[in-house]
XYZ file of C-alpha atoms in Angstrom:
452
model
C 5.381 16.558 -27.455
C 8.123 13.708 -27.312
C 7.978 11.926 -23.545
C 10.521 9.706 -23.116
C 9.398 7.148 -19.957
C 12.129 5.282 -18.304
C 10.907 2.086 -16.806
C 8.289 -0.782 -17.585
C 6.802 -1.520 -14.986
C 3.605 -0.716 -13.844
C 3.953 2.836 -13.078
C 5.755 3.216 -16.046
C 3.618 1.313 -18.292
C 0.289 3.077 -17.141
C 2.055 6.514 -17.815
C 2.718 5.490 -21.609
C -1.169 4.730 -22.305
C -2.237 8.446 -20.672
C 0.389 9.910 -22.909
C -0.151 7.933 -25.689
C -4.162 8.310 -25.446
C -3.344 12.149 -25.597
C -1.842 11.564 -28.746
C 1.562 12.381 -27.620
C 5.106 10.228 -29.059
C 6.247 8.548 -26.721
C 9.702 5.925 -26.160
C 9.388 3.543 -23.163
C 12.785 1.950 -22.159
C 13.103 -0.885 -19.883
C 16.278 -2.737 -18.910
C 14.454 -6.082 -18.702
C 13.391 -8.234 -21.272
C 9.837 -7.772 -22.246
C 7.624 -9.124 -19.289
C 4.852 -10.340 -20.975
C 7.468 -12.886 -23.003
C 9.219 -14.410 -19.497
C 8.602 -15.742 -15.927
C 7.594 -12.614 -13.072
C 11.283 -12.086 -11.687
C 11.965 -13.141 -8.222
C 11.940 -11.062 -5.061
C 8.428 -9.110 -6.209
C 5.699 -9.456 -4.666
C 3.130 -11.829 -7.012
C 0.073 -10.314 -5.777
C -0.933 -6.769 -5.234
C -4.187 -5.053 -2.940
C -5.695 -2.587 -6.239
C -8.422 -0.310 -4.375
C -10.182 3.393 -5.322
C -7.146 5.352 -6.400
C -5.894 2.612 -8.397
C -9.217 2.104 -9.898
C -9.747 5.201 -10.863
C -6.318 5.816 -13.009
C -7.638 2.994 -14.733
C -10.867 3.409 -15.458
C -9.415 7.240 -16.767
C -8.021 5.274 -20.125
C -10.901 2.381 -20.419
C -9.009 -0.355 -18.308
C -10.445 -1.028 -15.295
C -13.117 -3.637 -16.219
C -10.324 -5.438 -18.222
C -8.221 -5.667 -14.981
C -11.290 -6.439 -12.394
C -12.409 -9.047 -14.652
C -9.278 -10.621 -13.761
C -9.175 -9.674 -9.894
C -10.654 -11.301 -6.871
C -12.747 -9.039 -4.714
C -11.346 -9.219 -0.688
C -14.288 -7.822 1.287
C -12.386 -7.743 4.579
C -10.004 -9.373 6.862
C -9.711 -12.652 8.686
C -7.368 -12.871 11.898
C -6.083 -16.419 12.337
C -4.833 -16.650 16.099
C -2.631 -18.826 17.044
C -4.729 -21.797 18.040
C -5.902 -21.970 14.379
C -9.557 -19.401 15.145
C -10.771 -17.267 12.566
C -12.613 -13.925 13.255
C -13.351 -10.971 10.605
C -13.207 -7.122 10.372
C -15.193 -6.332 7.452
C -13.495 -3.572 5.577
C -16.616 -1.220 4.637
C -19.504 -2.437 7.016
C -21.359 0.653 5.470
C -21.174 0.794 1.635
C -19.780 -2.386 1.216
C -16.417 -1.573 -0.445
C -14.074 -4.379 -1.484
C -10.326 -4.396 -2.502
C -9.274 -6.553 -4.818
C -6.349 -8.839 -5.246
C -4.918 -8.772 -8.634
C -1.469 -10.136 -10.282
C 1.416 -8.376 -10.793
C 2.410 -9.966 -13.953
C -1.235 -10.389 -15.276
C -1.623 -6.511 -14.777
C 2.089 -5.657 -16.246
C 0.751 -7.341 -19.792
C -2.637 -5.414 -19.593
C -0.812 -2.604 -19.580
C 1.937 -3.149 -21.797
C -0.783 -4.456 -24.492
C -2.629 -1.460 -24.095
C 0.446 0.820 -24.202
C 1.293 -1.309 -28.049
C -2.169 -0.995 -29.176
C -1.466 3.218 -29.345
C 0.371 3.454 -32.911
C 2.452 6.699 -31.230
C 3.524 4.485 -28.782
C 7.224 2.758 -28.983
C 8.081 0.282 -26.696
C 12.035 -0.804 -25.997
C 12.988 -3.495 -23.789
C 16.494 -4.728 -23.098
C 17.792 -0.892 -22.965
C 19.606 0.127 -19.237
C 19.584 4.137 -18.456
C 23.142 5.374 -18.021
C 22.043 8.873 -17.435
C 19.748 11.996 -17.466
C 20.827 15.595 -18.729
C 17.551 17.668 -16.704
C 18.241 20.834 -18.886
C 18.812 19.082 -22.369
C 16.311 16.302 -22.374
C 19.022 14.005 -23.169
C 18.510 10.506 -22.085
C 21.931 7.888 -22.883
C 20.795 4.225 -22.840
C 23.107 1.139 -23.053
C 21.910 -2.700 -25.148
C 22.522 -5.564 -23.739
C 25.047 -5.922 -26.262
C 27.017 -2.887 -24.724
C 26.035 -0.303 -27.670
C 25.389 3.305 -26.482
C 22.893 5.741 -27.706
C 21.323 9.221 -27.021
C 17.943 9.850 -27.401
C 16.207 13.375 -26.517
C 12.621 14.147 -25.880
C 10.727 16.874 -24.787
C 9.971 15.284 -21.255
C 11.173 12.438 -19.222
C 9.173 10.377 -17.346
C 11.142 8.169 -14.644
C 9.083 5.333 -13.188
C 12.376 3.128 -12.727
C 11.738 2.086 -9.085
C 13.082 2.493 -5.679
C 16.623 2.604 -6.841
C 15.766 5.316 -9.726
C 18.704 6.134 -11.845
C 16.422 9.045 -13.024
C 15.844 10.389 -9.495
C 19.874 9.969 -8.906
C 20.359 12.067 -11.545
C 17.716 14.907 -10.750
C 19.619 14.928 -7.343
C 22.718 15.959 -8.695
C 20.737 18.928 -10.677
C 19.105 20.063 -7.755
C 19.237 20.498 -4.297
C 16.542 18.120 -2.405
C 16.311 16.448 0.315
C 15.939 12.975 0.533
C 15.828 10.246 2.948
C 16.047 6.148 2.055
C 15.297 4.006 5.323
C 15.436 0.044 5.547
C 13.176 -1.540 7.990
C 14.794 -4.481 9.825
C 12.112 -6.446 8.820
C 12.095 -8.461 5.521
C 9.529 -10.740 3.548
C 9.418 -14.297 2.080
C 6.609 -15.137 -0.394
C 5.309 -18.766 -0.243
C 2.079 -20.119 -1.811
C -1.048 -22.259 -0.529
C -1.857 -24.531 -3.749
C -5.628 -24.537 -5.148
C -6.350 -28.026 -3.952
C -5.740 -26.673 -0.352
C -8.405 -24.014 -0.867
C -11.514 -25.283 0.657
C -10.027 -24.233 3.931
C -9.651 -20.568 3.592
C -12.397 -18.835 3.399
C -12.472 -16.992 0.329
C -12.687 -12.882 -0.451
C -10.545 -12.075 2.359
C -7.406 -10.858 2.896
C -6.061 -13.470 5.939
C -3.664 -12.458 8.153
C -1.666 -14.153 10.950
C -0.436 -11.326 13.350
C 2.026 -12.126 15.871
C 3.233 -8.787 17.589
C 6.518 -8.658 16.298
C 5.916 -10.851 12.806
C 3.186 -11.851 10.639
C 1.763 -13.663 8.016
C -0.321 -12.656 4.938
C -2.347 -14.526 2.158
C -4.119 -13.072 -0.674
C -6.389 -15.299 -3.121
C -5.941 -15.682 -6.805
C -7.721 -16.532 -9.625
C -6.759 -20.287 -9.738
C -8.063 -20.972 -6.171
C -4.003 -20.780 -4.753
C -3.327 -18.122 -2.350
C -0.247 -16.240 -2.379
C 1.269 -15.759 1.263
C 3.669 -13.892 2.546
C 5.796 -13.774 5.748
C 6.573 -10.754 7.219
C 9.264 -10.534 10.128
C 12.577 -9.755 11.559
C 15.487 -10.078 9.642
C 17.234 -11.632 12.787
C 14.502 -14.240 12.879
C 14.730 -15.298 8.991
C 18.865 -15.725 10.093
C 18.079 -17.915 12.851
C 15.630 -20.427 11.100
C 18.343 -22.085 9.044
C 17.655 -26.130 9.556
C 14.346 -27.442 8.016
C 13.807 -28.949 11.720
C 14.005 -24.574 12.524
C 11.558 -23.677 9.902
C 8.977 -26.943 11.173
C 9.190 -25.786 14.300
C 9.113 -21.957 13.994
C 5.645 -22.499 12.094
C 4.357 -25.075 14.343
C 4.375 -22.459 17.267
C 3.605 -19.811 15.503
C 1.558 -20.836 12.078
C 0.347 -24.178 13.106
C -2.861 -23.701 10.683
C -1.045 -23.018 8.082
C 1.487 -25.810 7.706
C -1.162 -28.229 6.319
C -2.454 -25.143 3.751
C 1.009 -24.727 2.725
C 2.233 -28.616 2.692
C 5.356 -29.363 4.919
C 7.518 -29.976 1.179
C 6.029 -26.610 0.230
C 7.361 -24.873 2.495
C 10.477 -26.536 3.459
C 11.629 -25.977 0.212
C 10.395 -22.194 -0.169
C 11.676 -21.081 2.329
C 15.005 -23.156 1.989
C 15.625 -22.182 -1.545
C 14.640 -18.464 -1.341
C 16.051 -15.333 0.323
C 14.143 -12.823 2.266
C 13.532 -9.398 0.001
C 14.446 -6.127 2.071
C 11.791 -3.350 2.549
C 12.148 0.195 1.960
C 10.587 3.620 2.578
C 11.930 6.826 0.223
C 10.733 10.353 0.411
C 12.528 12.912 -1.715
C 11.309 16.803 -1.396
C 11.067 17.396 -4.701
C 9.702 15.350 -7.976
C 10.729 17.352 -10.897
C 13.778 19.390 -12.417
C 12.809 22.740 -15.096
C 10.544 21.662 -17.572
C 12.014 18.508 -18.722
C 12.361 15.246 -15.945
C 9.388 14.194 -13.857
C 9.573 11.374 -11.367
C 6.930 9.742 -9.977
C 5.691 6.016 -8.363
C 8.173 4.159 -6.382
C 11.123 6.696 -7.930
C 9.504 9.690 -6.093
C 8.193 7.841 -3.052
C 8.484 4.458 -2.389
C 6.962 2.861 0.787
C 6.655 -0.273 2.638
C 3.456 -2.753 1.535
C 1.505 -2.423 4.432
C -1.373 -0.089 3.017
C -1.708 -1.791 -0.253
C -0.835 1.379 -1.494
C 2.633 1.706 -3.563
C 1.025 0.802 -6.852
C -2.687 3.168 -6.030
C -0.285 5.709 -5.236
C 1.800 5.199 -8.442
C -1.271 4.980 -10.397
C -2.722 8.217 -9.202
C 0.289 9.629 -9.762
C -0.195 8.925 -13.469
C -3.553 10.460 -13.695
C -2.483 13.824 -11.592
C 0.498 14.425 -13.785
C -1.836 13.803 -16.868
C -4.526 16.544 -15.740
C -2.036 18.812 -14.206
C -0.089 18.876 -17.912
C -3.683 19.179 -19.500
C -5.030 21.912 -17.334
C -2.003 23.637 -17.528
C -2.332 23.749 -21.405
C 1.114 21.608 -21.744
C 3.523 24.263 -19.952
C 4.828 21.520 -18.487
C 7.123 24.025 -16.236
C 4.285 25.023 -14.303
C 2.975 21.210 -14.372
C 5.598 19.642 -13.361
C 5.874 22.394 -10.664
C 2.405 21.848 -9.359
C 3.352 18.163 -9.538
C 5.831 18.607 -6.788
C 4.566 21.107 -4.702
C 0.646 19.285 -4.133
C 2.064 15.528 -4.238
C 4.904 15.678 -2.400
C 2.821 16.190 1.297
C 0.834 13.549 -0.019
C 3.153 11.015 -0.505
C 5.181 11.835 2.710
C 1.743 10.960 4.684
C 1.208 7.957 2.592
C 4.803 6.417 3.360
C 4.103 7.517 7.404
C 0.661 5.888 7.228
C 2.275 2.822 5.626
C 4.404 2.295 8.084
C 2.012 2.666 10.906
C -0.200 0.181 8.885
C 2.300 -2.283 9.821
C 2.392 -1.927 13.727
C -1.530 -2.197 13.582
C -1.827 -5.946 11.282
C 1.117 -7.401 13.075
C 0.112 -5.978 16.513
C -2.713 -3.906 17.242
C -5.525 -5.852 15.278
C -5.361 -8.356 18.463
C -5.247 -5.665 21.623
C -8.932 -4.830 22.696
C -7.943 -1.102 22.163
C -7.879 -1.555 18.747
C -11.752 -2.920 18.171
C -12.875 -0.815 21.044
C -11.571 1.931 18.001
C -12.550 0.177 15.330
C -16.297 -0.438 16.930
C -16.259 3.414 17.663
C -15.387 4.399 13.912
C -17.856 2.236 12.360
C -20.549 3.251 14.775
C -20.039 7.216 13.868
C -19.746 6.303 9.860
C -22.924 4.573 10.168
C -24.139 7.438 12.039
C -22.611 10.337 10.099
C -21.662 8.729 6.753
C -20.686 11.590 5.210
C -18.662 13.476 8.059
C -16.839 10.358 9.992
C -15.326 8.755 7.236
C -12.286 5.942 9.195
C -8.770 5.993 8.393
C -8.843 2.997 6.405
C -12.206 3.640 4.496
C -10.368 7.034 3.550
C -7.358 5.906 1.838
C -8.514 2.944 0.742
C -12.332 3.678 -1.190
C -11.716 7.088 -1.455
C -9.234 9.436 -3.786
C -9.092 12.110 -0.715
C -5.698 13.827 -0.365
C -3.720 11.198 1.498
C -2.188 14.198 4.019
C -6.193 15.088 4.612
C -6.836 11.498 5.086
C -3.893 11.787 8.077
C -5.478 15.117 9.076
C -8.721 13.642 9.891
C -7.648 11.134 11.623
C -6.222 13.322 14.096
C -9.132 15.063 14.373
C -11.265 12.046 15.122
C -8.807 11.085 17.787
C -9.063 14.053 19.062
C -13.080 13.985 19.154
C -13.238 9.996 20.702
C -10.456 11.310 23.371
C -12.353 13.609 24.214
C -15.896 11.782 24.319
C -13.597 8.943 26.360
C -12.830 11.732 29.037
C -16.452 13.587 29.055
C -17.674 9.720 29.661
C -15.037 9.224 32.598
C -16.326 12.896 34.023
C -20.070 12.059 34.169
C -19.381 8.289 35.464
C -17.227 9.621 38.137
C -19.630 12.262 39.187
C -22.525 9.939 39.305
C -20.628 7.825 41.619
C -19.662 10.307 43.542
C -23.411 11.860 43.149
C -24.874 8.065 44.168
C -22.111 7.769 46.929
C -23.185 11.145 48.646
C -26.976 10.288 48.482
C -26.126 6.992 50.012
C -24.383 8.493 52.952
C -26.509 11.322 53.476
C -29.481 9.020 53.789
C -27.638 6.228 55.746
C -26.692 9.165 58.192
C -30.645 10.463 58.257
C -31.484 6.932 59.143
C -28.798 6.542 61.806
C -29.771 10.237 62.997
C -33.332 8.759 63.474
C -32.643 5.627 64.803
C -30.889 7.899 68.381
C -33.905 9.975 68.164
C -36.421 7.006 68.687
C -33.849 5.933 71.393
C -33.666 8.686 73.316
């Protein structure tokens, strides 16, 4: 089988080594100049969270240890308030589960490498999609130079991103619906440099949440942390004078300016312009027997689960058994694709952007570790049974919609413990209160018997 994959990146890359390990020929096109030859392009995020799902994808052809070798291990959280205090959540106070912080560009070459290793692999960079024929399997390309050519294959594979050429084209084969919405929040990535790392501690994700904004950091190899801002768009507009930035961060961030440097920032922030964020769902993946979308193309989401690339990744390794179990009809694949992923991902790009409202927000309300106290307490407990939200997306490959599903049901469970709890302490009140009165009344009965 010929699979033609449109798109480089890490979704796209991944998906060539499956193929290619099954001995399939495959063509990967990318419009960009190789990656592993130039500078990560701007307005990506430089650091990524890799956890089970991704893991597991890897580990499927032989890369994982290659990529962890090069990853640092976050075993939890650590709030910064605003007067500069620290305080963990440990992510997995139970089996000790870590995610791990790993580079974007670092990973891209891994996989790329691995992907030109396979001798029935082709890889072809500076090629831009024009178009997709679903029925034909007809894929026209454009050089750099302006030069058109077709190429056909047997299947294409688009992993082009958010703003998928492939997935425009499947739309206008087939009816599905589809949904793209902007968040008016945006993000700014600055840096902490290595000599500043002594104060941070280390294996932890750090975050700054501030209701309506927040701040990020995740480690890297080299001892520099890579942070990154989080907030309304309406707030990056207004901070426009380095006097606005200084200040901004000195109310809200003052711990930070001396991580970051006052130059460091100044001129970050000054010189670079806040990157929109995105959610996608589409209702349907595939068209026939021939196109297949999948990572950000089919459903991209905003970063606040640390899982756009896991999800990507296990997309990869679904598609791959799906085609193998299905003995290659890739019809019926490509059907069962859609029809079990698509739930999947919707829940994914919800959870994600619930994910959001909890970092920025709800990780400092005592609601929030009254529930987090509760989950841990029942996974210690019940291990097996009460697995948490975050334990369930994050260190396990459970369905993503069953992850959502039990969720509910444990909210369901703790409201309902919450309300037997109010019962019984308002009935022994009311129990203690009646015994006090009846035996004040006894004694005030007896005290106008003696008298009389």
């Amino acid at each position: 089988m010929k699979v033609i994959i449109i798109g480089g990146g890490l979704v796209g890359s991944l998906s060539a080594v499956f193929f290619g390990q099954r001995g399939h020929e495959v063509e990967l096109y990318e419009y960009r100049q190789d990656p592993r030859n130039t500078a990560l392009s701007t307005g990506r995020s430089i650091n990524l969270a890799l956890s089970a799902r991704g893991r597991t994808a890897l580990r499927a052809v032989g890369l994982e240890k290659i990529v962890l070798d090069n990853a640092v291990p976050m075993r939890g959280r650590m709030i910064h308030d605003p007067r500069g205090n620290t305080s963990p959540i440990i992510y997995d106070p139970v089996y000790n589960n870590c995610i791990y912080s790993v580079g974007r560009k670092h990973l891209n070459e891994v996989l790329l490498d691995a992907s030109d290793k396979l001798p029935n692999v082709r890889l072809n960079f500076g090629k831009k999609l024009v178009g997709v024929n679903p029925a034909t399997g007809v894929v026209t390309l454009k050089t750099k130079e302006g030069s058109v050519e077709d190429v056909t294959g047997d299947l294409i594979v688009g992993a082009d991103g958010a703003y998928s050429t492939v997935r425009r084209d499947l739309m206008k084969a087939n009816p599905i619906n589809f949904s793209q919405t902007y968040i008016d929040h945006a993000y700014l990535e600055l840096s902490i440099p290595a000599h500043n790392n002594h104060k941070m501690v280390p294996n932890h994700l750090h975050i700054w949440p501030r209701g309506q904004f927040m701040m990020i950091a995740l480690p890297n190899q080299d001892d520099s942390w890579t942070v990154t801002l989080f907030m309304p768009l309406t707030c990056f507009q207004s901070l426009t004078a380095t006097s606005d930035v200084l200040g901004f961060f000195a109310t809200h961030f003052q711990d930070a300016i001396p991580l970051i440097g006052r130059d460091n920032l100044v001129n970050t922030y000054m010189s670079n312009r806040p990157s929109n964020l995105v959610s996608i769902k589409c209702s349907k993946y595939h068209s026939g027997s021939k196109l297949i979308i999948i990572g950000d193309a089919a459903h991209a989401m905003v970063p606040f689960y640390g899982q756009g690339m896991n999800a990507g990744f296990e997309d990869c390794s679904i598609l791959d058994d799906l085609l193998h179990n299905h003995k290659y009809s890739t019809a019926e694949a490509l059907e069962a694709f859609s029809r079990s992923r698509n739930p999947d991902a919707e829940a994914i790009c919800d959870l994600a952007m619930y994910n959001y409202t909890e970092m920025r927000d709800l990780v400092n309300k005592k609601t929030f570790l009254f529930r987090k106290a509760t989950d841990n307490f029942f996974y210690r407990m019940f291990c097996s049974k009460w697995v948490p939200l975050y334990q369930s997306v994050t260190f396990t490959n459970m369905n993503y919609r069953r992850c959502l599903d039990n969720k509910r049901w444990q909210d369901s469970v703790i409201k309902k413990i919450v309300l037997i709890t109010l019962v019984l302490m308002v009935t022994t009140f009311l129990v203690m209160l009646g015994v006090y009165f009846s035996r004040h009344t006894a004694s005030h009965d007896d005290g106008q018997c003696l008298a009389q």
